[in-house]
Every structure is written in structure tokens, then in C-alpha cells.
Coordinates of C-alpha atoms and ligand atoms in Angstrom, one line a residue:
M1 CA -24.8 -11.8 23.3
V2 CA -22.6 -11.5 26.5
N3 CA -20.5 -8.2 26.6
R4 CA -17.0 -9.2 27.5
T5 CA -14.4 -7.0 29.1
V6 CA -11.4 -9.3 27.3
P7 CA -13.0 -9.6 23.9
P8 CA -12.6 -13.3 23.0
A9 CA -10.5 -15.0 20.3
G10 CA -12.3 -15.0 17.0
P11 CA -14.6 -17.6 15.2
G12 CA -11.3 -18.6 13.2
P13 CA -11.3 -20.1 9.5
A14 CA -14.0 -21.9 8.0
L15 CA -12.1 -25.0 7.5
G16 CA -12.2 -27.8 5.2
T17 CA -9.8 -30.8 6.3
D18 CA -7.0 -30.2 4.1
A19 CA -7.0 -26.8 4.4
A20 CA -7.5 -26.8 8.0
G21 CA -3.6 -26.4 8.8
E22 CA -2.9 -23.7 6.0
H23 CA -6.0 -21.5 7.0
G24 CA -5.0 -21.7 10.5
R25 CA -1.2 -20.8 9.4
M26 CA -2.7 -18.0 7.5
W27 CA -5.3 -16.7 10.1
G28 CA -1.9 -16.5 12.6
V29 CA -0.3 -14.1 10.4
A30 CA -3.0 -12.0 9.6
R31 CA -3.8 -11.2 13.3
A32 CA 0.1 -10.9 13.6
T33 CA -0.4 -8.4 10.7
L34 CA -2.9 -6.4 12.6
D35 CA -1.5 -6.6 16.1
G36 CA 1.8 -5.4 14.6
N37 CA -0.2 -2.6 12.8
W38 CA -2.1 -1.8 16.0
A39 CA -1.1 1.9 16.7
G40 CA -3.6 2.0 19.9
G41 CA -6.9 3.5 18.8
H42 CA -6.1 3.1 15.3
T43 CA -4.3 0.6 12.9
V44 CA -2.0 2.2 10.8
P45 CA -1.9 0.6 6.9
S46 CA 1.8 -0.1 7.0
R47 CA 4.4 0.9 9.5
T48 CA 6.8 2.3 7.0
L49 CA 4.8 3.6 4.0
Y50 CA 1.8 4.8 6.0
P51 CA 2.4 5.3 9.4
H52 CA -0.5 7.6 10.0
Q53 CA -4.6 6.5 9.8
W54 CA -6.1 6.6 6.3
S55 CA -10.0 7.0 5.6
W56 CA -10.5 4.1 3.5
D57 CA -8.0 1.8 4.9
S58 CA -9.9 2.1 8.5
A59 CA -13.2 0.8 7.1
F60 CA -11.6 -2.0 5.7
I61 CA -9.4 -2.8 8.8
A62 CA -12.1 -2.4 11.0
I63 CA -14.0 -5.5 9.0
G64 CA -10.8 -7.8 9.7
W65 CA -10.8 -6.6 13.7
A66 CA -14.6 -7.8 14.1
H67 CA -13.1 -11.5 13.4
I68 CA -10.6 -11.1 16.3
R69 CA -10.9 -7.9 18.3
P70 CA -14.2 -6.4 17.8
D71 CA -13.5 -4.1 20.5
R72 CA -10.9 -2.4 18.0
T73 CA -13.5 -2.2 15.0
W74 CA -15.4 0.2 16.7
S75 CA -12.0 2.2 18.2
E76 CA -11.1 2.2 14.6
L77 CA -13.7 4.0 13.3
D78 CA -14.2 6.2 16.3
S79 CA -10.6 7.4 15.7
L80 CA -11.3 8.4 12.3
F81 CA -14.6 9.9 13.0
R82 CA -13.1 11.9 15.7
A83 CA -11.5 14.2 13.0
Q84 CA -14.3 14.5 10.9
W85 CA -14.5 18.0 10.0
R86 CA -17.4 19.9 11.0
D87 CA -18.8 20.2 7.3
G88 CA -19.1 16.8 7.4
R89 CA -15.9 15.5 5.7
V90 CA -13.9 12.4 6.6
P91 CA -10.0 13.3 6.1
H92 CA -8.3 10.8 4.5
I93 CA -5.2 11.2 6.5
V94 CA -5.7 11.9 10.4
F95 CA -2.0 12.5 11.5
N96 CA -0.3 10.6 14.6
P97 CA 1.2 13.4 16.2
A98 CA 3.7 10.9 17.7
V99 CA 5.0 10.3 15.0
A100 CA 7.9 12.6 13.2
G101 CA 6.5 15.4 10.5
G102 CA 8.8 14.0 8.0
A103 CA 7.7 10.4 8.0
Y104 CA 5.5 10.6 5.4
F105 CA 5.1 13.4 2.5
P106 CA 3.0 15.4 2.2
G107 CA 3.1 15.7 5.7
P108 CA 1.2 17.9 8.3
G109 CA 2.6 20.7 7.6
F110 CA 1.9 20.7 4.0
W111 CA -2.0 20.2 4.6
S112 CA -1.8 23.1 7.5
S113 CA -5.2 21.9 8.4
N114 CA -5.1 23.7 12.0
T115 CA -5.6 26.9 9.6
V116 CA -8.7 26.0 8.9
E117 CA -12.1 26.9 10.7
G118 CA -14.2 23.8 11.6
T119 CA -11.7 21.3 12.1
P120 CA -10.3 18.9 14.6
P121 CA -7.6 19.7 17.0
V122 CA -5.2 16.9 15.5
A123 CA -4.0 17.4 12.2
T124 CA -5.3 15.9 9.1
S125 CA -5.2 16.1 5.2
G126 CA -8.1 17.8 3.3
L127 CA -9.2 15.4 1.1
V128 CA -11.6 12.5 1.5
Q129 CA -11.7 8.5 0.1
P130 CA -14.0 6.4 -1.0
P131 CA -16.9 6.6 1.6
V132 CA -17.1 2.7 2.3
H133 CA -17.7 3.5 6.2
A134 CA -21.3 2.7 6.9
L135 CA -20.8 -0.2 4.2
A136 CA -17.7 -1.7 6.5
A137 CA -19.7 -1.0 10.3
W138 CA -22.6 -2.4 8.9
H139 CA -20.8 -5.3 7.6
A140 CA -18.7 -5.7 10.8
Y141 CA -21.6 -5.7 13.2
R142 CA -23.3 -8.6 11.3
R143 CA -20.6 -10.5 11.2
V144 CA -20.2 -10.1 14.9
P145 CA -23.1 -8.6 16.5
S146 CA -23.3 -7.3 20.1
E147 CA -24.8 -4.9 22.3
A148 CA -21.2 -2.9 22.3
G149 CA -21.6 -3.1 18.8
R150 CA -24.9 -1.9 18.4
V151 CA -24.0 1.3 21.0
A152 CA -21.3 2.0 18.5
L153 CA -23.5 2.2 15.9
R154 CA -25.8 4.8 17.3
R155 CA -22.5 6.8 18.3
L156 CA -21.3 6.5 14.7
Y157 CA -24.5 6.8 12.8
P158 CA -24.9 10.7 12.7
R159 CA -21.5 11.1 12.0
L160 CA -21.9 8.5 8.7
V161 CA -24.6 10.7 7.9
A162 CA -22.9 13.9 8.0
Q163 CA -19.9 12.4 5.8
Q164 CA -22.5 11.3 3.0
R165 CA -24.5 14.6 3.2
Y166 CA -21.2 16.5 3.0
L167 CA -20.3 14.3 -0.6
A168 CA -24.2 14.5 -1.9
T169 CA -24.6 18.3 -0.9
C170 CA -20.6 20.2 -1.3
R171 CA -19.3 17.7 -3.6
D172 CA -22.5 17.4 -6.1
V173 CA -20.6 20.1 -8.4
G174 CA -21.9 18.2 -11.5
G175 CA -25.4 18.7 -9.9
A176 CA -26.7 15.4 -11.2
G177 CA -26.5 13.8 -7.5
L178 CA -23.4 12.1 -7.5
A179 CA -20.2 13.3 -5.4
S180 CA -16.9 14.9 -7.5
I181 CA -13.7 14.0 -6.3
V182 CA -11.0 16.8 -6.8
H183 CA -7.7 14.7 -6.4
P184 CA -6.9 11.2 -7.8
W185 CA -5.9 10.4 -3.9
E186 CA -9.3 10.9 -3.4
S187 CA -10.3 7.7 -5.6
G188 CA -7.9 5.5 -3.8
L189 CA -6.4 4.0 -6.8
D190 CA -4.2 7.2 -7.4
N191 CA -2.2 6.5 -10.5
S192 CA -5.0 4.7 -12.3
P193 CA -5.0 5.1 -15.8
A194 CA -8.7 6.1 -15.2
W195 CA -6.8 9.6 -14.1
D196 CA -4.4 9.8 -17.2
G197 CA -7.1 12.2 -19.6
P198 CA -8.1 14.7 -16.2
M199 CA -4.5 14.6 -15.2
S200 CA -2.8 15.6 -17.9
A201 CA -4.9 19.0 -17.9
V202 CA -3.5 19.7 -14.6
P203 CA -0.7 22.3 -15.1
A204 CA 2.7 21.0 -13.6
E205 CA 6.0 20.1 -14.3
A206 CA 8.2 17.6 -12.5
A207 CA 10.6 19.9 -11.6
V208 CA 8.1 21.3 -8.8
M209 CA 9.3 18.1 -7.0
R210 CA 12.6 19.5 -6.5
A211 CA 11.2 21.8 -3.5
Y212 CA 9.8 18.6 -1.7
R213 CA 11.0 15.2 -0.3
R214 CA 9.1 12.1 -1.5
R215 CA 9.3 9.6 1.4
D216 CA 7.5 6.8 -0.5
T217 CA 10.4 5.8 -2.6
V218 CA 12.7 5.6 0.1
H219 CA 10.6 2.4 1.5
A220 CA 9.2 1.0 -2.1
D221 CA 10.7 0.5 -5.3
P222 CA 10.3 4.0 -7.7
A223 CA 9.6 1.6 -10.7
H224 CA 6.1 0.5 -8.6
R225 CA 5.0 4.1 -7.5
P226 CA 3.4 7.1 -9.3
T227 CA 6.2 9.0 -11.3
D228 CA 7.4 12.4 -9.9
L229 CA 5.2 14.1 -12.5
D230 CA 2.1 12.4 -10.9
Y231 CA 3.3 14.2 -7.5
A232 CA 4.2 17.4 -9.2
R233 CA 0.2 17.0 -10.2
Y234 CA -0.6 15.7 -6.7
V235 CA 1.1 18.6 -5.3
T236 CA -0.4 21.0 -7.4
M237 CA -4.0 20.3 -7.0
V238 CA -3.6 19.9 -3.3
T239 CA -2.3 23.7 -3.3
A240 CA -5.2 24.8 -5.1
Y241 CA -7.4 23.2 -2.9
R242 CA -5.6 24.5 0.3
A243 CA -5.1 27.9 -1.4
G244 CA -9.0 28.0 -1.3
G245 CA -9.3 27.0 2.6
Y246 CA -10.1 23.8 1.1
R247 CA -13.9 25.1 0.1
D248 CA -16.0 23.5 -2.4
D249 CA -18.1 26.6 -3.4
S250 CA -17.2 27.4 -7.3
L251 CA -15.3 24.4 -7.7
A252 CA -16.3 24.4 -11.3
D253 CA -14.8 27.6 -11.7
R254 CA -11.0 27.2 -10.2
H255 CA -10.5 23.3 -9.5
P256 CA -8.1 21.9 -12.3
F257 CA -9.6 18.4 -11.5
L258 CA -13.0 17.0 -10.8
V259 CA -14.1 13.9 -12.0
E260 CA -17.0 11.6 -11.1
C261 CA -15.8 7.9 -10.1
P262 CA -17.7 4.9 -10.2
L263 CA -16.0 3.6 -7.1
F264 CA -16.6 6.3 -4.9
N265 CA -20.1 7.0 -6.1
A266 CA -21.2 3.0 -6.1
A267 CA -19.2 3.4 -2.3
M268 CA -21.6 6.2 -1.3
G269 CA -24.7 4.4 -2.9
A270 CA -24.1 1.4 -1.1
S271 CA -23.0 2.9 2.0
E272 CA -26.7 4.3 2.0
V273 CA -28.0 0.8 1.6
A274 CA -25.9 0.2 5.0
L275 CA -26.9 3.2 6.8
A276 CA -31.0 1.8 6.5
G277 CA -29.8 -1.3 8.0
I278 CA -28.2 0.6 10.7
A279 CA -30.9 2.9 10.9
E280 CA -33.1 0.0 11.5
A281 CA -31.2 -1.3 13.9
I282 CA -31.1 1.4 16.1
G283 CA -34.5 2.3 16.1
V284 CA -34.5 5.5 13.1
D285 CA -36.6 5.4 10.1
P286 CA -34.5 3.6 7.2
G287 CA -36.6 5.5 4.4
P288 CA -34.4 8.4 3.6
H289 CA -31.4 6.3 3.4
R290 CA -33.1 3.7 1.3
E291 CA -34.5 6.6 -1.4
R292 CA -31.1 8.0 -1.4
A293 CA -29.5 4.2 -2.5
V294 CA -32.2 4.2 -5.4
A295 CA -31.1 8.0 -6.5
I296 CA -27.3 7.3 -6.4
T297 CA -27.7 4.6 -8.4
E298 CA -29.6 5.8 -11.2
A299 CA -27.2 8.4 -11.5
V300 CA -24.5 6.0 -11.6
V301 CA -26.3 4.6 -14.1
T302 CA -27.0 7.7 -16.1
R303 CA -23.9 9.3 -15.6
L304 CA -21.2 6.5 -15.7
Y305 CA -22.3 3.9 -17.7
D306 CA -20.8 3.4 -21.7
L307 CA -23.1 1.7 -23.9
D308 CA -20.3 1.1 -26.2
T309 CA -18.2 -0.5 -23.7
G310 CA -20.9 -2.4 -21.4
T311 CA -18.9 -1.0 -18.2
F312 CA -18.6 2.3 -16.1
H313 CA -16.1 4.9 -16.6
P314 CA -15.0 8.1 -14.6
R315 CA -16.8 11.2 -15.9
D316 CA -14.7 14.4 -16.3
L317 CA -16.6 17.4 -15.5
R318 CA -13.7 19.4 -17.2
T319 CA -14.3 17.8 -20.5
G320 CA -18.0 16.5 -20.1
R321 CA -16.9 13.3 -21.0
L322 CA -16.3 9.6 -20.0
T323 CA -12.5 8.9 -19.6
P324 CA -11.8 6.2 -21.8
A325 CA -9.5 3.4 -19.9
R326 CA -11.0 0.5 -19.0
T327 CA -10.2 -0.3 -15.1
V328 CA -11.4 -2.4 -12.5
L329 CA -12.9 0.9 -10.9
G330 CA -15.6 -0.2 -13.9
L331 CA -16.7 -3.2 -12.6
T332 CA -17.1 -1.7 -9.0
P333 CA -21.0 -0.6 -9.1
L334 CA -21.7 -4.2 -8.7
I335 CA -21.9 -3.6 -5.0
L336 CA -24.8 -1.5 -5.2
P337 CA -27.7 -4.2 -4.7
G338 CA -30.4 -2.4 -7.2
L339 CA -28.1 -2.3 -10.1
P340 CA -30.3 -2.9 -13.1
A341 CA -30.1 -6.7 -14.5
R342 CA -29.0 -5.0 -17.9
Q343 CA -25.7 -3.4 -16.4
V344 CA -25.1 -6.6 -14.1
E345 CA -25.0 -8.6 -17.3
T346 CA -22.8 -6.3 -19.3
V347 CA -20.5 -5.5 -16.3
L348 CA -20.3 -9.3 -15.5
A349 CA -19.3 -9.7 -19.1
E350 CA -16.6 -7.2 -18.8
A351 CA -15.0 -8.8 -15.6
R352 CA -15.4 -12.2 -17.4
S353 CA -13.3 -11.0 -20.6
A354 CA -9.7 -11.5 -21.3
R355 CA -9.2 -7.8 -19.7
F356 CA -10.1 -9.1 -16.3
G357 CA -10.3 -12.9 -16.3
L358 CA -13.3 -13.1 -13.4
A359 CA -14.0 -17.1 -13.8
A360 CA -14.9 -19.6 -10.9
R361 CA -11.5 -20.6 -10.9
M362 CA -8.9 -17.8 -11.6
D363 CA -5.8 -18.9 -12.9
R364 CA -4.8 -15.4 -12.3
P365 CA -5.8 -12.4 -9.6
L366 CA -8.0 -9.9 -10.8
P367 CA -6.0 -7.1 -11.9
S368 CA -6.6 -3.1 -11.3
H369 CA -6.3 -2.7 -15.1
D370 CA -7.4 -4.3 -18.4
R371 CA -4.5 -6.3 -19.1
T372 CA -5.1 -6.5 -22.7
A373 CA -4.6 -2.5 -22.8
T374 CA -0.7 -1.3 -24.2
D375 CA -0.6 0.9 -20.6
F376 CA -0.8 -2.1 -18.5
E377 CA 1.7 -1.9 -16.2
P378 CA 2.0 -4.8 -13.7
L379 CA 4.6 -4.0 -11.4
R380 CA 3.2 -0.1 -11.3
Y381 CA 0.6 0.3 -8.1
W382 CA -3.1 1.0 -9.6
R383 CA -1.9 0.3 -13.3
G384 CA -2.5 -3.3 -13.4
P385 CA -1.2 -5.0 -9.8
S386 CA -3.8 -6.8 -7.7
W387 CA -5.5 -5.5 -4.8
M388 CA -7.4 -7.3 -1.9
N389 CA -9.5 -4.4 -0.9
I390 CA -11.2 -3.8 -4.6
T391 CA -11.4 -7.9 -5.0
W392 CA -13.2 -7.7 -1.6
L393 CA -15.6 -5.2 -3.1
I394 CA -16.4 -6.8 -6.2
R395 CA -16.7 -10.3 -4.7
L396 CA -19.2 -8.7 -2.5
G397 CA -20.8 -7.2 -5.4
L398 CA -21.0 -10.5 -7.0
L399 CA -22.8 -12.2 -4.2
R400 CA -25.2 -9.4 -4.2
H401 CA -26.4 -9.9 -7.4
G402 CA -26.1 -14.0 -6.7
H403 CA -23.2 -14.9 -8.7
D404 CA -22.1 -17.1 -6.2
R405 CA -19.6 -19.4 -8.2
L406 CA -17.6 -16.4 -9.5
A407 CA -17.4 -15.1 -5.6
A408 CA -16.0 -18.3 -4.7
G409 CA -13.5 -17.7 -7.6
L410 CA -12.7 -14.5 -6.2
R411 CA -12.3 -15.6 -2.5
S412 CA -9.8 -18.9 -3.4
S413 CA -7.5 -15.8 -5.6
M414 CA -7.8 -13.7 -2.5
I415 CA -6.6 -17.0 0.0
D416 CA -4.2 -18.2 -3.0
L417 CA -2.4 -15.1 -3.1
V418 CA -1.8 -14.5 0.7
A419 CA -0.8 -18.3 1.1
A420 CA 1.9 -17.6 -1.5
A421 CA 3.3 -14.5 -0.9
G422 CA 1.9 -13.3 2.6
C423 CA 0.0 -9.9 3.6
H424 CA 1.3 -7.7 1.0
E425 CA 0.0 -4.4 -0.2
Y426 CA -0.4 -5.7 -3.7
F427 CA 0.3 -8.4 -6.0
H428 CA 1.8 -8.9 -9.4
P429 CA -1.5 -9.6 -11.5
D430 CA 0.7 -12.3 -13.4
T431 CA 2.8 -14.4 -10.9
G432 CA 0.8 -13.4 -8.0
V433 CA 4.3 -12.2 -6.4
G434 CA 3.6 -10.0 -3.4
L435 CA 4.9 -6.3 -3.8
G436 CA 4.8 -3.0 -1.9
S437 CA 4.3 -3.0 1.9
P438 CA 4.9 -6.7 3.1
A439 CA 2.4 -6.5 6.2
F440 CA -0.2 -4.1 5.1
S441 CA -3.4 -4.2 7.0
W442 CA -6.1 -4.2 4.7
T443 CA -4.9 -7.6 2.9
A444 CA -4.5 -9.1 6.6
A445 CA -8.0 -7.8 7.5
L446 CA -10.2 -8.4 4.4
L447 CA -8.3 -12.6 4.6
L448 CA -9.8 -12.6 7.8
D449 CA -13.1 -11.5 6.7
V450 CA -12.8 -14.3 3.7
L451 CA -11.5 -17.1 5.6
A452 CA -14.3 -16.8 8.4
D453 CA -17.0 -17.1 5.4
Ligands
LIG501 C1 -1.9 8.9 -0.6 C2 -2.8 4.2 2.4 C3 -2.9 4.6 0.9 C4 -4.2 4.3 0.6 C5 -4.8 4.3 -1.0 C6 -3.0 4.3 -1.7 C7 -1.9 4.7 -1.2 C8 -1.4 7.2 -0.5 C9 0.0 7.4 -1.5 O1 -1.7 4.6 0.3 O2 -2.2 5.9 -1.3 O3 -3.6 8.5 -0.2 O4 0.6 7.9 -0.2 O5 0.1 6.6 -2.1 O6 -3.1 4.2 -2.9 O7 -5.3 3.7 -1.4 O8 -5.2 4.2 0.9 O9 -2.7 2.3 2.3

């Protein structure tokens, strides 16, 4: 393929006759959203709420850029991985020095990454997010293959490997081959009901927040956001981790929140599958990646699958028990190509139940939490609303296991949501009304990806 200096416009949406005009319009809206959030080298999730670079956002965003500016796919990932720590961790926020320190809480001063050995020159957080990066890099490359893309994969490969190694070693607190998260922010689903149990064991009072100024509630409706008590616990957990220099030794003895998350670990396994593909494309032995993917898949099933519910749950290492909520996290191991047929079958039953309403023709979008649960909150962030990145991942999982009609149901649902509401951050799970930031990057990026199908 020719490597152009000025990248071409993307291929545009795959169109049926009637949908042509509408899909073309949406393509333009998504493109304008990404362009508007491009900060030169990386893309902010939202200009107002999230004015820096976020780790898993960048992975999803990179997928979208592949369709319109493939060069930006690689800038996005290069920019993130330039901030990788020496131990291999990819920080969940990379702070833009040109943005005022107080624009986001907790800002660079709170994290103090510059006081820690082995950190990059740029200020970052000390946490991570779900490792969907190898998956995204490989997906983007396969959508729009090019020599420049292959060169980028070669450059990124050792960094992606180091990211996985960090998680598989330093974060294997439970000793069973899975990574533990040390903070709900690491899950990406910050205030999911999945964390209510482990969070309640974190000692904190809402009054802790009197010492700080939240910025999120300036830009978003406080009734949609995590509560002050949630934030008090978030701050307490970061403070504990930071006090130990963000080191991971003896976490079991000293850290208040340690959980094995199904999505996080499924992403780690799916990224090993992607790394096998990348390795082959750049002439490296894919074998070890395939072996690790198998081992992670086995550990996800052994540790996180509940025979009684037929779905996956996080394991709280503090209690040794699975957390009871039936959230959308439970469906995400579908992204593992090697997930055994028995688990695929029962997870599909869970997804098709009234809890999540998955169907070839969806009457409502996929919620982030069981809509029959008493603690389902249709407006509050990850406690009910529908999100494009999770829907995209589950669609990918359905395609991987040959459930094309159900995958098509999710695709239509994603397109319908944005057609009616625009590129919002999340959506009301009953009405589809757009919520949160109205110009959210991963919504735009993943819309482009499904439109291009
Ligand atoms: C904390 C940026 C991020 C997403 C997360 C989402 C939200 C941050 C916040 O925004 O988290 O990392 O301030 O609420 O929960 O998934 O990566 O879009």
C-alpha cells in the first residue's frame, strides 16, 4: 500500500441506499468530534471534563482515527507509550503541561509522579486502566493496513509486551495468573456496583473531600457522577498507593482495595491474542503470546466464573469472594476467543435476559448494570447508563464466537444512539438520551469503526 504524506480521507461508512445520507451525516459529526478533541499528538476524551490524555480512551480513539487519519492512530499510541514507566506500567492519565493544573481533579500535583523513580519527564497518574491497547493497535492495523502501520507496530511491540509483563507479574497479587486492580479507576467503570463491597471496606468519610475541589461536578450534573463519599475513598486509595511510592510489593499486606476484574483480565488475555498477531506481522515468535492467552483465559474461568449465576464476577482479594452484582463486566470475557463453549452459552443467556436485553433487534441500548436490580440507576455513570466502548467490546466478543445476528443488533443500537443523541459520553439506558460530555472521543471513534463495517 502507498504511504502518503498527506493522509487520505477515510473510506467512509458502508452504506445501504436509505441509510446513506444519515450515515454520511453521522460520519461527519464523528469526524468533527475527533478533530475538535485533537490536541496535537493525542486526543482528549472531552475538552471540558477530561482535558488530558487517558489510557484506555486513547486505545479506542486510535481505532477511530484509523478510518480518517491513520497517522493519528499511531501518534495517539506513541504519545501514550512515551509516558510508560520503567516498570512497564502505562499510566491512566498523561497530563498535558499546557493545561492548567487545576483543570482536572486529581491533577498532576496530587499524583506527584515526578517524585518517583523510573517515571517519564511528563507528569502522569500512578494507576493503570484495562490493557486494551494491543487489541486496539492490532484492530486498527488490520482495518487499514499500511507499511507505516507495520513500522508503528514494530515500534510499539516491546512497549506493549512490557505493559503486559508488568500486569502479569507485579499485579498478580492473588498468585493465580490474573492481574489485580488497586483502585476502581483502574477498571474504567469507576462507580460500578461491582465495587460497592470492596469500596465499603475502604476507610473514609465524605468530609475528606472538604480539602479538595472536584472539577467533574462543575462540568457534569452531580447526580450523574460518583458521590462525594466515592471520591473520598478514591482519594484515600490513591494516597495509600502513593505513600508506598506506587510500588506493588506486599500490596496484600497494606493496600485497602485489591480486586481481580473480569474485564481487565479479559482485556489482558485478548491483548495476548492480538500480540500474537502483531508478532507474526513483524517477524517475531507468536508462540509465547498464544500460550499466555490460553493461561489467562483458563484463570479467568477458574477464578471469576460463577456456576450459580452463569456469568463472571470480580473477585475481592480482601474477602476471597466474588462480588455479587450482575454488572456488564460479567459479559466482557466474551472478547476471549478461547472462552469455552459452556461459558459462552451461559453468558449469552445472561446477556439476553431481562437484565441486559441483548437481541438481534434491541429495543433499548445495552445497560452497564442489571436493569432489574434495585440499585440500577439509569443516570449515574457506570451504574446503569449505556456506553459505546463496552457495547463495542461485547459486539467484538459476539463476532468472535460466531453470533453475528446478535452482534448486528448491538451495531444498530450503537448507530441509533448516536443518530438520535450525538457523540455523547454515555446514554440513558431506557430512553437513549445523551448524557455527560456531548462531544466524547471514544463514542465518535467507535461509531466510525462500526459505520465502516
Ligand atoms: C477517572 C476519561 C475517563 C474514562 C473512565 C471514566 C472516567 C475518570 C473520571 O473518564 O474516569 O479516570 O474522572 O471520572 O470512568 O472510564 O477513561 O474518559
